[in-house]
mmCIF file of C-alpha atoms in Angstrom:
data_model
loop_
_atom_site.group_PDB
_atom_site.id
_atom_site.type_symbol
_atom_site.label_atom_id
_atom_site.label_comp_id
_atom_site.label_asym_id
_atom_site.label_seq_id
_atom_site.Cartn_x
_atom_site.Cartn_y
_atom_site.Cartn_z
ATOM 1 C CA MET A 133 14.987 14.172 -19.451
ATOM 2 C CA SER A 134 13.967 13.469 -15.840
ATOM 3 C CA GLN A 135 14.322 9.997 -14.367
ATOM 4 C CA ARG A 136 11.188 7.875 -14.793
ATOM 5 C CA THR A 137 9.363 6.327 -11.826
ATOM 6 C CA LEU A 138 8.172 2.725 -11.837
ATOM 7 C CA LEU A 139 5.421 2.036 -9.300
ATOM 8 C CA ALA A 140 5.266 -1.605 -8.205
ATOM 9 C CA VAL A 141 2.104 -2.473 -6.264
ATOM 10 C CA ASP A 142 1.625 -5.436 -3.935
ATOM 11 C CA GLY A 143 -1.822 -6.461 -5.167
ATOM 12 C CA ASN A 144 -2.361 -9.109 -2.487
ATOM 13 C CA SER A 145 -1.450 -6.772 0.348
ATOM 14 C CA LEU A 146 -3.672 -3.898 -0.777
ATOM 15 C CA LEU A 147 -6.591 -6.111 -1.739
ATOM 16 C CA HIS A 148 -6.502 -7.992 1.585
ATOM 17 C CA ARG A 149 -6.545 -4.706 3.506
ATOM 18 C CA SER A 150 -9.480 -3.462 1.464
ATOM 19 C CA PHE A 151 -11.317 -6.765 1.866
ATOM 20 C CA HIS A 152 -11.441 -6.336 5.645
ATOM 21 C CA ALA A 153 -11.665 -2.532 5.765
ATOM 22 C CA SER A 154 -14.606 -2.306 3.336
ATOM 23 C CA ALA A 155 -16.437 -5.549 4.106
ATOM 24 C CA ARG A 156 -19.265 -3.642 5.792
ATOM 25 C CA THR A 157 -20.180 -2.057 2.453
ATOM 26 C CA GLY A 158 -20.724 -5.446 0.809
ATOM 27 C CA PHE A 159 -20.421 -3.752 -2.586
ATOM 28 C CA ARG A 160 -21.342 -5.966 -5.533
ATOM 29 C CA THR A 161 -21.765 -5.331 -9.235
ATOM 30 C CA GLU A 162 -25.158 -5.552 -10.895
ATOM 31 C CA ASP A 163 -24.548 -9.207 -11.730
ATOM 32 C CA GLY A 164 -23.910 -9.987 -8.045
ATOM 33 C CA ARG A 165 -20.110 -10.291 -8.072
ATOM 34 C CA PRO A 166 -18.425 -9.154 -4.817
ATOM 35 C CA MET A 167 -16.225 -6.154 -5.556
ATOM 36 C CA TRP A 168 -15.660 -4.159 -2.369
ATOM 37 C CA ALA A 169 -11.993 -5.214 -2.078
ATOM 38 C CA VAL A 170 -11.371 -4.607 -5.798
ATOM 39 C CA ARG A 171 -12.810 -1.094 -5.406
ATOM 40 C CA GLY A 172 -10.334 -0.417 -2.596
ATOM 41 C CA LEU A 173 -7.406 -1.729 -4.620
ATOM 42 C CA LEU A 174 -8.256 0.368 -7.690
ATOM 43 C CA SER A 175 -8.816 3.467 -5.591
ATOM 44 C CA GLN A 176 -5.431 3.063 -3.889
ATOM 45 C CA LEU A 177 -3.712 2.314 -7.185
ATOM 46 C CA SER A 178 -5.013 5.565 -8.665
ATOM 47 C CA ALA A 179 -4.030 7.528 -5.553
ATOM 48 C CA ALA A 180 -0.538 5.991 -5.470
ATOM 49 C CA VAL A 181 0.090 6.787 -9.140
ATOM 50 C CA ASP A 182 -0.949 10.379 -8.476
ATOM 51 C CA ARG A 183 1.124 10.738 -5.311
ATOM 52 C CA VAL A 184 4.436 9.464 -6.693
ATOM 53 C CA CYS A 185 3.903 10.780 -10.247
ATOM 54 C CA ALA A 186 4.441 7.302 -11.682
ATOM 55 C CA ASP A 187 5.417 6.858 -15.325
ATOM 56 C CA ALA A 188 4.894 3.091 -15.322
ATOM 57 C CA VAL A 189 3.019 0.550 -13.190
ATOM 58 C CA VAL A 190 3.169 -3.156 -12.454
ATOM 59 C CA VAL A 191 0.874 -4.938 -9.985
ATOM 60 C CA GLY A 192 2.034 -8.205 -8.460
ATOM 61 C CA PHE A 193 -0.014 -11.072 -7.017
ATOM 62 C CA ASP A 194 0.828 -14.379 -5.352
ATOM 63 C CA ASP A 195 0.515 -17.474 -7.497
ATOM 64 C CA PRO A 196 -2.737 -18.963 -6.118
ATOM 65 C CA ALA A 197 -1.965 -22.490 -7.321
ATOM 66 C CA ALA A 198 1.642 -23.159 -6.294
ATOM 67 C CA SER A 199 4.365 -22.004 -3.908
ATOM 68 C CA VAL A 200 8.032 -22.886 -4.126
ATOM 69 C CA ARG A 201 8.434 -21.817 -0.495
ATOM 70 C CA ARG A 202 5.673 -24.104 0.782
ATOM 71 C CA ASP A 203 7.076 -26.946 -1.294
ATOM 72 C CA ARG A 204 10.506 -26.500 0.267
ATOM 73 C CA TRP A 205 9.312 -25.580 3.775
ATOM 74 C CA PRO A 206 5.850 -27.138 4.406
ATOM 75 C CA SER A 207 5.416 -25.199 7.658
ATOM 76 C CA TYR A 208 5.536 -21.863 5.816
ATOM 77 C CA LYS A 209 2.173 -20.107 6.369
ATOM 78 C CA ALA A 210 0.735 -23.475 7.412
ATOM 79 C CA GLN A 211 -1.248 -21.898 10.251
ATOM 80 C CA ARG A 212 -3.341 -19.682 7.973
ATOM 81 C CA ASP A 213 -7.027 -20.389 7.484
ATOM 82 C CA THR A 214 -8.488 -21.033 4.065
ATOM 83 C CA LYS A 215 -9.343 -17.791 2.262
ATOM 84 C CA PRO A 216 -13.055 -16.879 2.178
ATOM 85 C CA GLN A 217 -14.681 -17.594 -1.169
ATOM 86 C CA THR A 218 -15.504 -13.919 -1.667
ATOM 87 C CA LEU A 219 -11.824 -13.046 -1.231
ATOM 88 C CA GLU A 220 -10.747 -15.687 -3.761
ATOM 89 C CA GLU A 221 -13.296 -14.334 -6.234
ATOM 90 C CA GLN A 222 -12.056 -10.775 -5.811
ATOM 91 C CA LEU A 223 -8.398 -11.763 -6.255
ATOM 92 C CA ASP A 224 -9.354 -13.270 -9.619
ATOM 93 C CA ALA A 225 -11.542 -10.278 -10.499
ATOM 94 C CA ALA A 226 -8.749 -7.822 -9.659
ATOM 95 C CA VAL A 227 -6.345 -9.474 -12.103
ATOM 96 C CA GLU A 228 -9.044 -9.465 -14.783
ATOM 97 C CA LEU A 229 -10.019 -5.811 -14.286
ATOM 98 C CA LEU A 230 -6.444 -4.526 -14.078
ATOM 99 C CA ARG A 231 -5.457 -6.261 -17.291
ATOM 100 C CA GLY A 232 -8.612 -4.915 -18.897
ATOM 101 C CA LEU A 233 -7.445 -1.426 -17.950
ATOM 102 C CA GLY A 234 -4.099 -2.037 -19.645
ATOM 103 C CA VAL A 235 -2.096 -2.412 -16.412
ATOM 104 C CA VAL A 236 0.709 -4.986 -16.453
ATOM 105 C CA VAL A 237 -0.101 -7.682 -13.880
ATOM 106 C CA ALA A 238 2.609 -10.145 -12.815
ATOM 107 C CA VAL A 239 1.728 -13.502 -11.239
ATOM 108 C CA PRO A 240 5.053 -15.386 -11.483
ATOM 109 C CA PRO A 241 4.705 -19.178 -11.191
ATOM 110 C CA GLY A 242 5.250 -20.418 -7.640
ATOM 111 C CA LEU A 243 6.197 -16.960 -6.337
ATOM 112 C CA GLU A 244 4.581 -14.118 -4.409
ATOM 113 C CA ALA A 245 3.893 -10.421 -4.756
ATOM 114 C CA ASP A 246 7.014 -9.730 -2.635
ATOM 115 C CA ASP A 247 9.092 -11.293 -5.376
ATOM 116 C CA VAL A 248 7.417 -9.056 -7.962
ATOM 117 C CA LEU A 249 8.371 -5.979 -5.929
ATOM 118 C CA ALA A 250 11.978 -7.173 -5.530
ATOM 119 C CA SER A 251 12.190 -7.905 -9.261
ATOM 120 C CA ALA A 252 10.641 -4.523 -10.138
ATOM 121 C CA ALA A 253 13.230 -2.716 -8.005
ATOM 122 C CA ALA A 254 16.010 -4.633 -9.759
ATOM 123 C CA TYR A 255 14.491 -4.044 -13.203
ATOM 124 C CA ALA A 256 14.142 -0.294 -12.603
ATOM 125 C CA ARG A 257 17.888 0.020 -12.050
ATOM 126 C CA THR A 258 18.626 -1.709 -15.373
ATOM 127 C CA VAL A 259 16.542 0.825 -17.334
ATOM 128 C CA GLY A 260 17.644 3.940 -15.460
ATOM 129 C CA ALA A 261 14.351 4.378 -13.590
ATOM 130 C CA ARG A 262 13.615 4.831 -9.913
ATOM 131 C CA ALA A 263 11.215 2.460 -8.147
ATOM 132 C CA VAL A 264 8.471 3.042 -5.599
ATOM 133 C CA LEU A 265 7.001 -0.031 -3.893
ATOM 134 C CA ALA A 266 3.424 0.278 -2.606
ATOM 135 C CA THR A 267 2.682 -2.308 0.074
ATOM 136 C CA SER A 268 1.814 -2.724 3.730
ATOM 137 C CA ASP A 269 4.226 -5.667 4.082
ATOM 138 C CA ARG A 270 7.308 -4.921 6.190
ATOM 139 C CA ASP A 271 9.415 -7.428 4.226
ATOM 140 C CA SER A 272 9.876 -4.798 1.519
ATOM 141 C CA PHE A 273 11.842 -2.620 3.984
ATOM 142 C CA ALA A 274 14.856 -4.670 2.889
ATOM 143 C CA LEU A 275 14.427 -3.467 -0.706
ATOM 144 C CA ILE A 276 14.771 0.241 0.071
ATOM 145 C CA ASP A 277 17.907 1.921 -1.228
ATOM 146 C CA GLU A 278 18.973 5.150 -2.910
ATOM 147 C CA ASN A 279 17.021 4.149 -6.033
ATOM 148 C CA THR A 280 14.026 2.513 -4.344
ATOM 149 C CA LYS A 281 11.473 4.002 -1.974
ATOM 150 C CA MET A 282 8.571 2.301 -0.243
ATOM 151 C CA LEU A 283 5.065 3.708 0.099
ATOM 152 C CA ARG A 284 4.048 1.928 3.305
ATOM 153 C CA ILE A 285 0.259 1.644 3.094
ATOM 154 C CA LEU A 286 -1.309 2.197 6.514
ATOM 155 C CA ASN A 287 -4.768 2.933 7.866
ATOM 156 C CA GLY A 288 -5.976 6.153 6.328
ATOM 157 C CA GLY A 289 -5.041 5.250 2.772
ATOM 158 C CA VAL A 290 -2.329 6.387 0.418
ATOM 159 C CA ASP A 291 -2.374 10.059 1.402
ATOM 160 C CA ALA A 292 -1.781 9.175 5.071
ATOM 161 C CA SER A 293 0.991 6.661 4.338
ATOM 162 C CA PRO A 294 4.717 7.423 4.703
ATOM 163 C CA LEU A 295 7.121 7.337 1.774
ATOM 164 C CA LEU A 296 10.231 5.673 3.184
ATOM 165 C CA ASP A 297 13.791 6.157 1.973
ATOM 166 C CA PRO A 298 16.933 4.763 3.706
ATOM 167 C CA ALA A 299 17.190 7.638 6.186
ATOM 168 C CA ARG A 300 13.517 7.535 7.191
ATOM 169 C CA LEU A 301 13.574 3.747 7.528
ATOM 170 C CA GLU A 302 16.534 3.918 9.905
ATOM 171 C CA MET A 303 14.753 6.595 11.912
ATOM 172 C CA VAL A 304 11.638 4.369 12.193
ATOM 173 C CA THR A 305 13.196 0.935 12.729
ATOM 174 C CA GLY A 306 16.673 1.687 14.051
ATOM 175 C CA VAL A 307 18.358 -0.281 11.246
ATOM 176 C CA ARG A 308 19.516 0.416 7.725
ATOM 177 C CA PRO A 309 17.692 -1.290 4.817
ATOM 178 C CA GLU A 310 20.532 -3.757 4.241
ATOM 179 C CA GLN A 311 20.237 -4.814 7.909
ATOM 180 C CA TYR A 312 16.479 -5.309 7.892
ATOM 181 C CA SER A 313 16.575 -8.924 6.690
ATOM 182 C CA ASP A 314 18.716 -9.808 9.713
ATOM 183 C CA LEU A 315 16.300 -8.000 12.025
ATOM 184 C CA ALA A 316 13.305 -9.819 10.542
ATOM 185 C CA ALA A 317 15.044 -13.206 10.724
ATOM 186 C CA LEU A 318 16.020 -12.685 14.372
ATOM 187 C CA ARG A 319 12.550 -11.410 15.303
ATOM 188 C CA GLY A 320 10.629 -13.972 13.231
ATOM 189 C CA ASP A 321 7.264 -13.475 11.565
ATOM 190 C CA ALA A 322 4.204 -15.015 13.193
ATOM 191 C CA SER A 323 2.031 -14.255 10.155
ATOM 192 C CA ASP A 324 4.261 -16.556 8.063
ATOM 193 C CA ASN A 325 4.635 -19.144 10.846
ATOM 194 C CA LEU A 326 8.316 -18.308 11.312
ATOM 195 C CA PRO A 327 9.320 -18.259 15.011
ATOM 196 C CA GLY A 328 12.185 -15.951 15.890
ATOM 197 C CA VAL A 329 15.181 -16.484 18.149
ATOM 198 C CA PRO A 330 13.811 -16.775 21.716
ATOM 199 C CA GLY A 331 14.148 -13.578 23.727
ATOM 200 C CA ILE A 332 14.888 -11.379 20.714
ATOM 201 C CA GLY A 333 12.232 -8.911 19.581
ATOM 202 C CA PRO A 334 12.621 -6.013 17.158
ATOM 203 C CA LYS A 335 14.197 -3.640 19.713
ATOM 204 C CA THR A 336 16.767 -6.154 20.918
ATOM 205 C CA ALA A 337 17.561 -7.110 17.320
ATOM 206 C CA ALA A 338 18.022 -3.438 16.424
ATOM 207 C CA ARG A 339 20.437 -2.955 19.324
ATOM 208 C CA LEU A 340 22.486 -5.962 18.213
ATOM 209 C CA LEU A 341 22.636 -4.748 14.610
ATOM 210 C CA ALA A 342 23.547 -1.209 15.667
ATOM 211 C CA ALA A 343 26.436 -2.585 17.699
ATOM 212 C CA PHE A 344 27.685 -5.349 15.388
ATOM 213 C CA GLY A 345 26.467 -4.357 11.920
ATOM 214 C CA SER A 346 25.157 -7.837 11.128
ATOM 215 C CA ALA A 347 23.603 -10.831 12.868
ATOM 216 C CA GLY A 348 26.542 -12.987 11.787
ATOM 217 C CA ALA A 349 28.967 -10.778 13.715
ATOM 218 C CA ALA A 350 26.729 -10.902 16.793
ATOM 219 C CA PHE A 351 26.621 -14.724 16.676
ATOM 220 C CA ALA A 352 30.401 -14.845 16.308
ATOM 221 C CA ASP A 353 30.893 -12.675 19.389
ATOM 222 C CA ALA A 354 28.385 -14.690 21.450
ATOM 223 C CA CYS A 355 30.157 -17.925 20.537
ATOM 224 C CA GLY A 356 33.498 -16.375 21.565
ATOM 225 C CA ASP A 357 33.978 -14.605 24.866
ATOM 226 C CA GLY A 358 30.610 -12.794 24.444
ATOM 227 C CA ALA A 359 31.802 -9.657 26.224
ATOM 228 C CA ARG A 360 30.388 -7.198 23.685
ATOM 229 C CA CYS A 361 27.095 -9.085 23.440
ATOM 230 C CA ARG A 362 26.644 -9.039 27.201
ATOM 231 C CA ALA A 363 27.262 -5.298 27.238
ATOM 232 C CA VAL A 364 24.641 -4.739 24.547
ATOM 233 C CA VAL A 365 21.828 -7.216 25.333
ATOM 234 C CA GLY A 366 22.723 -8.909 28.613
ATOM 235 C CA ALA A 367 23.917 -12.334 29.643
ATOM 236 C CA ALA A 368 20.693 -14.267 29.009
ATOM 237 C CA VAL A 369 20.350 -13.237 25.355
ATOM 238 C CA THR A 370 24.078 -13.792 24.834
ATOM 239 C CA ARG A 371 23.734 -17.379 26.074
ATOM 240 C CA THR A 372 20.835 -17.893 23.657
ATOM 241 C CA LEU A 373 22.836 -16.527 20.727
ATOM 242 C CA ALA A 374 25.649 -18.924 21.540
ATOM 243 C CA THR A 375 23.430 -21.966 20.912
ATOM 244 C CA ALA A 376 23.330 -23.864 17.638
ATOM 245 C CA GLU A 377 19.516 -23.732 17.666
ATOM 246 C CA ALA A 378 19.491 -19.918 17.625
ATOM 247 C CA ARG A 379 21.779 -19.816 14.610
ATOM 248 C CA ARG A 380 19.694 -22.456 12.805
ATOM 249 C CA THR A 381 16.524 -20.422 13.429
ATOM 250 C CA TRP A 382 18.133 -17.285 12.027
ATOM 251 C CA GLU A 383 19.548 -19.084 8.980
ATOM 252 C CA HIS A 384 16.203 -20.801 8.297
ATOM 253 C CA ASN A 385 14.297 -17.519 8.459
ATOM 254 C CA CYS A 386 16.850 -15.777 6.222
ATOM 255 C CA ALA A 387 16.417 -18.486 3.600
ATOM 256 C CA VAL A 388 12.612 -18.413 3.682
ATOM 257 C CA MET A 389 12.417 -14.608 3.664
ATOM 258 C CA ALA A 390 14.858 -14.135 0.778
ATOM 259 C CA MET A 391 13.067 -12.569 -2.185
ATOM 260 C CA VAL A 392 13.538 -13.471 -5.834
ATOM 261 C CA ALA A 393 14.860 -10.497 -7.819
ATOM 262 C CA ASP A 394 14.595 -11.899 -11.338
ATOM 263 C CA ALA A 395 10.942 -12.974 -11.594
ATOM 264 C CA PRO A 396 9.282 -12.425 -14.997
ATOM 265 C CA LEU A 397 7.318 -9.164 -14.936
ATOM 266 C CA GLY A 398 6.200 -8.602 -18.508
ATOM 267 C CA LEU A 399 7.555 -5.039 -18.466
ATOM 268 C CA ASP A 400 9.410 -3.368 -21.306
ATOM 269 C CA LEU A 401 9.529 0.366 -20.680
ATOM 270 C CA ALA A 402 11.590 0.965 -23.820
ATOM 271 C CA ARG A 403 8.673 -0.354 -25.892
ATOM 272 C CA GLY A 404 6.034 1.290 -23.687
ATOM 273 C CA ILE A 405 4.832 -1.943 -22.094
ATOM 274 C CA GLY A 406 3.760 -1.044 -18.569
ATOM 275 C CA CYS A 407 3.970 2.700 -19.197
ATOM 276 C CA LEU A 408 1.269 5.227 -18.483
ATOM 277 C CA PRO A 409 -1.013 6.783 -19.656
ATOM 278 C CA LEU A 410 -3.871 4.301 -19.857
ATOM 279 C CA GLU A 411 -6.794 4.703 -22.239
ATOM 280 C CA GLU A 412 -9.415 7.143 -20.955
ATOM 281 C CA PRO A 413 -12.515 5.125 -22.039
ATOM 282 C CA ALA A 414 -11.283 2.023 -20.200
ATOM 283 C CA VAL A 415 -10.501 3.976 -17.025
ATOM 284 C CA ALA A 416 -13.787 5.877 -17.059
ATOM 285 C CA SER A 417 -15.803 2.736 -17.749
ATOM 286 C CA THR A 418 -14.147 0.574 -15.083
ATOM 287 C CA PHE A 419 -14.104 3.177 -12.320
ATOM 288 C CA GLY A 420 -17.634 4.278 -13.157
ATOM 289 C CA ARG A 421 -18.933 0.711 -13.046
ATOM 290 C CA LEU A 422 -17.474 0.325 -9.559
ATOM 291 C CA GLU A 423 -18.947 3.689 -8.462
ATOM 292 C CA LEU A 424 -15.515 5.198 -7.855
ATOM 293 C CA HIS A 425 -14.580 8.833 -8.492
ATOM 294 C CA VAL A 426 -13.946 8.895 -12.228
ATOM 295 C CA PRO A 427 -12.384 12.394 -12.660
ATOM 296 C CA SER A 428 -9.510 11.767 -10.223
ATOM 297 C CA ALA A 429 -8.818 8.334 -11.746
ATOM 298 C CA VAL A 430 -8.794 9.781 -15.266
ATOM 299 C CA ARG A 431 -6.373 12.536 -14.248
ATOM 300 C CA ALA A 432 -4.006 10.111 -12.471
ATOM 301 C CA LEU A 433 -4.040 7.232 -14.941
ATOM 302 C CA THR A 434 -4.444 9.012 -18.280
ATOM 303 C CA GLY A 435 -2.898 12.423 -17.620
ATOM 304 C CA LYS A 436 -5.964 14.105 -19.107
ATOM 305 C CA GLU A 437 -8.737 16.232 -17.773
ATOM 306 C CA PRO A 438 -11.923 14.148 -17.760
ATOM 307 C CA SER A 439 -14.461 14.871 -20.449
ATOM 308 C CA ALA A 440 -17.095 17.396 -19.441
ATOM 309 C CA PRO A 441 -20.462 15.816 -18.577
ATOM 310 C CA ARG A 442 -23.043 16.062 -21.320
ATOM 311 C CA PRO A 443 -26.015 18.274 -20.406
ATOM 312 C CA VAL A 444 -29.181 16.357 -19.691
ATOM 313 C CA ASP A 445 -32.715 17.829 -19.499
ATOM 314 C CA VAL A 446 -31.442 21.377 -19.952
ATOM 315 C CA ASP A 447 -33.572 24.062 -21.594
ATOM 316 C CA ALA A 448 -31.027 25.991 -23.648
ATOM 317 C CA SER A 449 -33.523 28.843 -24.135
ATOM 318 C CA TRP A 450 -33.838 29.619 -20.419
ATOM 319 C CA ARG A 451 -32.607 33.031 -19.314
ATOM 320 C CA PRO A 452 -32.869 34.687 -15.911
ATOM 321 C CA SER A 453 -35.700 37.193 -15.554
ATOM 322 C CA THR A 454 -34.812 40.879 -15.910
ATOM 323 C CA ARG A 455 -38.064 42.170 -14.377
ATOM 324 C CA ARG A 456 -37.697 44.117 -11.180
ATOM 325 C CA SER A 457 -39.678 42.784 -8.289
ATOM 326 C CA THR A 458 -42.396 45.072 -6.958
ATOM 327 C CA MET A 459 -42.585 43.230 -3.658
ATOM 328 C CA ARG A 460 -41.813 45.380 -0.645
ATOM 329 C CA HIS A 461 -41.163 44.063 2.840
ATOM 330 C CA PRO A 462 -42.705 45.982 5.755
ATOM 331 C CA ARG A 463 -40.369 47.824 8.064
ATOM 332 C CA LEU A 464 -39.575 45.955 11.267
ATOM 333 C CA PRO A 465 -40.782 47.714 14.392
ATOM 334 C CA ARG A 466 -38.004 49.442 16.286
ATOM 335 C CA ARG A 467 -37.447 48.019 19.739
ATOM 336 C CA PRO A 468 -37.304 50.595 22.546
ATOM 337 C CA GLU A 469 -33.924 51.168 24.142
ATOM 338 C CA PRO A 470 -33.587 49.468 27.570
ATOM 339 C CA ALA A 471 -33.904 51.818 30.496
ATOM 340 C CA TYR A 472 -31.243 50.070 32.598
ATOM 341 C CA VAL A 473 -28.295 47.758 31.994
ATOM 342 C CA GLN A 474 -30.090 45.022 33.952
ATOM 343 C CA GLU A 475 -32.788 44.844 31.259
ATOM 344 C CA THR A 476 -30.176 43.676 28.723
ATOM 345 C CA LEU A 477 -28.922 40.892 31.012
ATOM 346 C CA PHE A 478 -32.055 39.416 32.541
#
């Protein structure tokens, strides 16, 4: 029996991308509910299942009401504007529609979709499955290993997005997956209001990690004679790394960025909870109501060929005529041959 694949989807990440990418459509259901971002999420979910041949699916969302990270570190994401009302409505609608389809949706109390992906990767190993994480968030680079790949959702949709394993991640970022948390903590993350160590961007961080293996080893060298650090990143960055403030920044970012790997998911693959296929009527109804392509969704999510359309307004007695036409077209007049080559050119 081949190893099963668990697809874990970052619902917040994909829905946010669709909210902005498809806002010009302004798609709403007949009762006026905004649904353009939900359409994008469902479309990408179906495409991701098809691409990675998923056997089971879980979709994770941030807890909209509480955050253990904000409670512990009030500055975390403090710079972000309030979500538009139409985005809030579609986050709620996405959870409702996905559960109506039979998809397991995880919204762990006080946690985020990143934690769902980390927990899904850990859960997959316990049941002998491989994991694929579908998200546009770079934080999940740290979760990649020999049993976990990441479908990095970029512009162009699922089909245009890379499927990253440890080797491809190192080729793209210059660091191994187990080093990525150090790189992110050194670089910082402006979107989460987490400043990095001054003077250290992703390329400088990658050089340090390539030379020392870990940020801790780089700090230790900088606080000693600093000879290796100076050879790798120069004297100015070495002096920065030798300060207590630089180490505190790195340690703070590591703590905030750490993902929870034991969040409740609601999965039980042994009992079929979270497993595909979904029910065809639910898939056809939901995707049809949102004016999405039903046949491809049915194939991906149910493993069946969609039901053939019922004939409408068809005259079953119609047959093509067998009478031979008596119409004859007149012969076209034959043009005279040109007398000289010049007549064919001018």
